[in-house]
PDB file of C-alpha atoms in Angstrom:
ATOM      1  CA  MET A 590     -57.897 -34.790  52.053  1.00 50.00           C
ATOM      2  CA  ARG A 591     -57.654 -32.962  49.030  1.00 54.00           C
ATOM      3  CA  PHE A 592     -55.650 -29.437  49.170  1.00 50.00           C
ATOM      4  CA  PRO A 593     -56.765 -26.541  46.410  1.00 54.00           C
ATOM      5  CA  THR A 594     -54.679 -25.928  43.746  1.00 54.00           C
ATOM      6  CA  PRO A 595     -53.672 -22.353  43.257  1.00 55.00           C
ATOM      7  CA  ARG A 596     -53.656 -21.397  39.354  1.00 59.00           C
ATOM      8  CA  VAL A 597     -50.067 -20.129  38.769  1.00 57.00           C
ATOM      9  CA  PRO A 598     -48.754 -18.638  35.489  1.00 61.00           C
ATOM     10  CA  GLY A 599     -47.212 -20.582  33.215  1.00 62.00           C
ATOM     11  CA  TRP A 600     -43.793 -18.638  33.482  1.00 56.00           C
ATOM     12  CA  GLN A 601     -43.788 -18.883  37.327  1.00 59.00           C
ATOM     13  CA  ARG A 602     -44.192 -22.642  36.967  1.00 58.00           C
ATOM     14  CA  ARG A 603     -40.821 -23.055  34.746  1.00 61.00           C
ATOM     15  CA  ALA A 604     -39.036 -20.402  36.711  1.00 61.00           C
ATOM     16  CA  ALA A 605     -39.908 -22.604  40.032  1.00 59.00           C
ATOM     17  CA  ALA A 606     -38.977 -25.738  38.447  1.00 62.00           C
ATOM     18  CA  PRO A 607     -35.489 -25.886  38.868  1.00 64.00           C
ATOM     19  CA  ALA A 608     -36.096 -25.400  42.620  1.00 62.00           C
ATOM     20  CA  LEU A 609     -39.137 -27.598  42.970  1.00 60.00           C
ATOM     21  CA  ALA A 610     -36.772 -30.668  41.120  1.00 63.00           C
ATOM     22  CA  LEU A 611     -33.844 -29.977  44.025  1.00 61.00           C
ATOM     23  CA  VAL A 612     -36.259 -30.360  46.758  1.00 59.00           C
ATOM     24  CA  LEU A 613     -37.671 -33.692  44.941  1.00 60.00           C
ATOM     25  CA  LEU A 614     -34.144 -34.869  44.790  1.00 60.00           C
ATOM     26  CA  ALA A 615     -32.945 -33.939  47.908  1.00 61.00           C
ATOM     27  CA  ALA A 616     -36.172 -35.783  49.337  1.00 57.00           C
ATOM     28  CA  LEU A 617     -35.328 -39.259  47.275  1.00 58.00           C
ATOM     29  CA  ALA A 618     -31.566 -38.856  48.537  1.00 58.00           C
ATOM     30  CA  CYS A 619     -32.769 -38.847  51.915  1.00 55.00           C
ATOM     31  CA  GLY A 620     -34.076 -42.726  51.165  1.00 55.00           C
ATOM     32  CA  ASP A 621     -35.164 -44.103  54.253  1.00 55.00           C
ATOM     33  CA  ALA A 622     -35.597 -40.504  56.198  1.00 60.00           C
ATOM     34  CA  ASP A 623     -38.559 -39.760  58.353  1.00 84.00           C
ATOM     35  CA  PRO A 624     -41.858 -39.269  56.132  1.00 85.00           C
ATOM     36  CA  GLU A 625     -42.372 -35.686  58.051  1.00 87.00           C
ATOM     37  CA  ALA A 626     -38.880 -34.695  57.932  1.00 87.00           C
ATOM     38  CA  LYS A 627     -38.986 -34.832  53.714  1.00 87.00           C
ATOM     39  CA  LEU A 628     -42.650 -33.316  53.843  1.00 89.00           C
ATOM     40  CA  GLU A 629     -40.921 -30.445  55.962  1.00 90.00           C
ATOM     41  CA  ALA A 630     -37.874 -30.013  53.686  1.00 90.00           C
ATOM     42  CA  ALA A 631     -40.286 -30.140  50.815  1.00 89.00           C
ATOM     43  CA  GLY A 632     -42.090 -27.555  52.319  1.00 91.00           C
ATOM     44  CA  ARG A 633     -38.926 -24.916  52.975  1.00 92.00           C
ATOM     45  CA  ALA A 634     -37.899 -25.770  49.187  1.00 92.00           C
ATOM     46  CA  LEU A 635     -41.387 -24.605  47.956  1.00 92.00           C
ATOM     47  CA  THR A 636     -41.499 -21.387  50.297  1.00 93.00           C
ATOM     48  CA  ASP A 637     -37.824 -20.439  49.387  1.00 93.00           C
ATOM     49  CA  ALA A 638     -39.113 -21.260  45.520  1.00 93.00           C
ATOM     50  CA  ARG A 639     -42.116 -19.119  45.908  1.00 93.00           C
ATOM     51  CA  ALA A 640     -40.018 -16.399  47.646  1.00 94.00           C
ATOM     52  CA  GLU A 641     -37.420 -16.435  44.425  1.00 94.00           C
ATOM     53  CA  VAL A 642     -40.527 -16.271  42.177  1.00 94.00           C
ATOM     54  CA  GLN A 643     -41.972 -13.522  44.074  1.00 94.00           C
ATOM     55  CA  GLU A 644     -38.637 -11.671  43.972  1.00 95.00           C
ATOM     56  CA  ALA A 645     -38.175 -11.813  40.578  1.00 94.00           C
ATOM     57  CA  GLN A 646     -41.871 -10.711  39.897  1.00 95.00           C
ATOM     58  CA  GLU A 647     -40.823  -7.548  42.030  1.00 94.00           C
ATOM     59  CA  ARG A 648     -37.491  -6.914  39.694  1.00 95.00           C
ATOM     60  CA  VAL A 649     -39.901  -7.507  36.810  1.00 95.00           C
ATOM     61  CA  GLU A 650     -42.481  -4.873  38.090  1.00 95.00           C
ATOM     62  CA  SER A 651     -39.790  -2.349  38.992  1.00 95.00           C
ATOM     63  CA  ARG A 652     -38.238  -2.444  35.707  1.00 95.00           C
ATOM     64  CA  LYS A 653     -41.532  -1.977  33.730  1.00 95.00           C
ATOM     65  CA  GLN A 654     -42.084   1.021  35.955  1.00 95.00           C
ATOM     66  CA  ALA A 655     -38.777   2.386  35.395  1.00 95.00           C
ATOM     67  CA  LEU A 656     -39.483   1.763  31.656  1.00 95.00           C
ATOM     68  CA  GLU A 657     -42.710   3.441  31.626  1.00 95.00           C
ATOM     69  CA  VAL A 658     -41.098   6.649  33.383  1.00 95.00           C
ATOM     70  CA  ALA A 659     -38.444   6.806  30.668  1.00 95.00           C
ATOM     71  CA  GLU A 660     -40.966   6.462  27.974  1.00 96.00           C
ATOM     72  CA  GLN A 661     -42.878   9.307  29.427  1.00 96.00           C
ATOM     73  CA  GLU A 662     -39.828  11.396  29.687  1.00 96.00           C
ATOM     74  CA  LEU A 663     -38.395  10.721  26.458  1.00 95.00           C
ATOM     75  CA  GLU A 664     -41.980  11.558  24.733  1.00 95.00           C
ATOM     76  CA  GLU A 665     -41.694  14.888  26.672  1.00 96.00           C
ATOM     77  CA  ALA A 666     -38.288  15.386  25.427  1.00 96.00           C
ATOM     78  CA  ARG A 667     -39.712  14.710  22.000  1.00 95.00           C
ATOM     79  CA  LYS A 668     -42.576  17.267  22.568  1.00 95.00           C
ATOM     80  CA  GLN A 669     -39.681  20.177  23.369  1.00 96.00           C
ATOM     81  CA  LEU A 670     -37.757  18.953  20.372  1.00 95.00           C
ATOM     82  CA  ARG A 671     -41.110  19.506  18.168  1.00 94.00           C
ATOM     83  CA  GLY A 672     -41.819  22.582  19.934  1.00 94.00           C
ATOM     84  CA  ALA A 673     -38.400  23.961  19.232  1.00 94.00           C
ATOM     85  CA  GLU A 674     -38.265  23.050  15.843  1.00 92.00           C
ATOM     86  CA  LYS A 675     -41.565  24.983  15.399  1.00 90.00           C
ATOM     87  CA  LYS A 676     -39.910  28.134  16.883  1.00 91.00           C
ATOM     88  CA  LEU A 677     -37.377  27.910  14.938  1.00 85.00           C
ATOM     89  CA  ALA A 678     -39.179  27.410  11.424  1.00 82.00           C
ATOM     90  CA  GLU A 679     -41.548  30.527  12.490  1.00 83.00           C
ATOM     91  CA  VAL A 680     -38.332  32.909  12.865  1.00 81.00           C
ATOM     92  CA  GLU A 681     -36.821  31.468   9.786  1.00 72.00           C
ATOM     93  CA  THR A 682     -40.133  32.510   8.116  1.00 71.00           C
ATOM     94  CA  ARG A 683     -40.045  35.785  10.057  1.00 71.00           C
ATOM     95  CA  ILE A 684     -36.353  36.956   9.025  1.00 68.00           C
ATOM     96  CA  ASP A 685     -36.815  35.417   5.155  1.00 63.00           C
ATOM     97  CA  LEU A 686     -39.829  38.008   4.844  1.00 59.00           C
ATOM     98  CA  ARG A 687     -37.686  40.826   6.568  1.00 64.00           C
ATOM     99  CA  ALA A 688     -34.462  40.062   4.635  1.00 69.00           C
ATOM    100  CA  THR A 689     -34.392  42.052   1.296  1.00 85.00           C
ATOM    101  CA  ASP A 690     -31.449  42.048  -0.464  1.00 88.00           C
ATOM    102  CA  ALA A 691     -30.367  45.380   0.463  1.00 89.00           C
ATOM    103  CA  ALA A 692     -30.683  44.275   4.208  1.00 89.00           C
ATOM    104  CA  LEU A 693     -28.629  40.969   3.400  1.00 90.00           C
ATOM    105  CA  PHE A 694     -25.682  43.021   1.889  1.00 93.00           C
ATOM    106  CA  ARG A 695     -25.318  45.514   4.558  1.00 93.00           C
ATOM    107  CA  ALA A 696     -25.445  42.457   7.210  1.00 92.00           C
ATOM    108  CA  VAL A 697     -23.086  39.810   5.368  1.00 94.00           C
ATOM    109  CA  GLN A 698     -20.519  42.705   4.316  1.00 94.00           C
ATOM    110  CA  SER A 699     -20.581  43.703   8.243  1.00 93.00           C
ATOM    111  CA  ARG A 700     -20.039  40.492   9.242  1.00 94.00           C
ATOM    112  CA  LEU A 701     -17.429  40.002   6.513  1.00 94.00           C
ATOM    113  CA  LEU A 702     -15.644  43.242   7.689  1.00 91.00           C
ATOM    114  CA  LYS A 703     -15.655  42.405  11.568  1.00 93.00           C
ATOM    115  CA  ASP A 704     -14.146  39.720  10.980  1.00 92.00           C
ATOM    116  CA  GLU A 705      -9.909  39.494  12.057  1.00 92.00           C
ATOM    117  CA  LYS A 706      -9.106  36.934   9.568  1.00 91.00           C
ATOM    118  CA  LEU A 707     -10.718  38.382   6.877  1.00 89.00           C
ATOM    119  CA  GLU A 708     -10.151  42.288   7.719  1.00 83.00           C
ATOM    120  CA  ARG A 709      -6.918  42.324   5.666  1.00 86.00           C
ATOM    121  CA  VAL A 710      -8.201  40.790   2.189  1.00 89.00           C
ATOM    122  CA  ALA A 711     -10.890  42.239  -0.299  1.00 87.00           C
ATOM    123  CA  VAL A 712     -13.990  40.099  -0.516  1.00 92.00           C
ATOM    124  CA  ALA A 713     -17.023  41.841  -2.133  1.00 93.00           C
ATOM    125  CA  ALA A 714     -20.653  40.437  -1.681  1.00 94.00           C
ATOM    126  CA  ARG A 715     -23.724  40.835  -4.098  1.00 95.00           C
ATOM    127  CA  VAL A 716     -27.095  39.844  -3.111  1.00 94.00           C
ATOM    128  CA  GLU A 717     -30.104  38.797  -5.797  1.00 92.00           C
ATOM    129  CA  LYS A 718     -33.039  37.121  -4.083  1.00 87.00           C
ATOM    130  CA  GLY A 719     -31.720  36.257  -1.089  1.00 88.00           C
ATOM    131  CA  VAL A 720     -28.841  34.074  -2.955  1.00 93.00           C
ATOM    132  CA  VAL A 721     -25.313  35.858  -1.941  1.00 96.00           C
ATOM    133  CA  THR A 722     -22.374  36.256  -4.273  1.00 97.00           C
ATOM    134  CA  LEU A 723     -18.926  36.595  -3.108  1.00 97.00           C
ATOM    135  CA  THR A 724     -16.149  37.567  -5.323  1.00 95.00           C
ATOM    136  CA  GLY A 725     -12.649  39.016  -4.489  1.00 93.00           C
ATOM    137  CA  GLN A 726      -9.073  37.656  -3.703  1.00 93.00           C
ATOM    138  CA  VAL A 727      -7.400  35.669  -0.856  1.00 93.00           C
ATOM    139  CA  PRO A 728      -4.266  34.023   0.049  1.00 93.00           C
ATOM    140  CA  ASP A 729      -5.812  30.654   1.070  1.00 93.00           C
ATOM    141  CA  ALA A 730      -8.358  28.305   0.707  1.00 94.00           C
ATOM    142  CA  LYS A 731      -9.159  28.434   4.502  1.00 95.00           C
ATOM    143  CA  LEU A 732     -10.249  32.073   4.411  1.00 94.00           C
ATOM    144  CA  ARG A 733     -12.270  31.346   1.124  1.00 96.00           C
ATOM    145  CA  GLU A 734     -13.990  28.777   3.474  1.00 96.00           C
ATOM    146  CA  ARG A 735     -14.258  31.155   6.048  1.00 96.00           C
ATOM    147  CA  ALA A 736     -16.033  33.827   3.990  1.00 96.00           C
ATOM    148  CA  ALA A 737     -18.510  31.306   2.897  1.00 96.00           C
ATOM    149  CA  GLU A 738     -19.107  30.024   6.290  1.00 96.00           C
ATOM    150  CA  ILE A 739     -19.859  33.746   7.939  1.00 96.00           C
ATOM    151  CA  THR A 740     -21.807  34.296   4.700  1.00 96.00           C
ATOM    152  CA  ARG A 741     -23.761  31.192   5.184  1.00 95.00           C
ATOM    153  CA  ALA A 742     -24.479  31.580   9.205  1.00 93.00           C
ATOM    154  CA  THR A 743     -26.243  35.324   8.192  1.00 91.00           C
ATOM    155  CA  PRO A 744     -29.615  35.045   9.150  1.00 87.00           C
ATOM    156  CA  GLY A 745     -32.001  35.070   5.774  1.00 85.00           C
ATOM    157  CA  VAL A 746     -29.326  34.048   3.200  1.00 89.00           C
ATOM    158  CA  ALA A 747     -30.806  31.462   1.083  1.00 89.00           C
ATOM    159  CA  ALA A 748     -27.768  30.227  -0.759  1.00 93.00           C
ATOM    160  CA  VAL A 749     -23.975  31.361  -1.318  1.00 96.00           C
ATOM    161  CA  GLU A 750     -22.046  31.071  -4.652  1.00 97.00           C
ATOM    162  CA  ASN A 751     -18.352  31.247  -3.514  1.00 96.00           C
ATOM    163  CA  ARG A 752     -16.541  33.015  -6.421  1.00 96.00           C
ATOM    164  CA  ILE A 753     -13.285  34.093  -4.448  1.00 95.00           C
ATOM    165  CA  GLN A 754     -10.138  33.220  -5.943  1.00 94.00           C
ATOM    166  CA  VAL A 755      -7.340  31.654  -4.214  1.00 92.00           C
ATOM    167  CA  GLY A 756      -3.791  33.006  -4.564  1.00 85.00           C
ATOM    168  CA  THR A 757      -1.732  36.367  -4.015  1.00 75.00           C
ATOM    169  CA  PRO A 758      -3.241  39.444  -6.140  1.00 62.00           C
ATOM    170  CA  PRO A 759      -1.016  40.701  -8.947  1.00 62.00           C
ATOM    171  CA  GLN A 760       1.486  43.350  -7.476  1.00 64.00           C
ATOM    172  CA  PRO A 761       1.003  46.616  -9.713  1.00 61.00           C
ATOM    173  CA  THR A 762       4.321  47.094 -11.611  1.00 64.00           C
ATOM    174  CA  ALA A 763       5.905  50.757 -11.469  1.00 62.00           C
ATOM    175  CA  GLN A 764       6.204  52.966 -14.633  1.00 59.00           C
TER     176      GLN A 764
END
């Protein structure tokens, strides 16, 4: 009597091969044991190997599903990022259209004057075609850079030329 042989993919055969090898070794080790017992032991080992392959298949399928979900979430996050970048570009464009030199001058001067670290120093701003030129005198390089950072952060500023001098201003002499 001949039994039909199921088609098993190559990777499944390779996964089951170690278990089947153990079954055959166990059957051979039995030596003169009862042929029915050998067949029964081989059948149990085969069932165990098939169960192991099935579990591996289920783990692979589970991981594939998790990967698909993660890929969908990644694509959604990318769409949100593109939308946010588009919105940012639109807002920047609107600001650039409304940012006249006079409006930028007022905005930059206001921000510089409101900064508590810069309130005791003389920093002036000049604006031409969106480019802000800073001049004045500050006691240290940190304050010079702070003034430039505040200016760069002002919406509509295209560029900053920082010409602020570092050092203490000369004291007026009494006559």
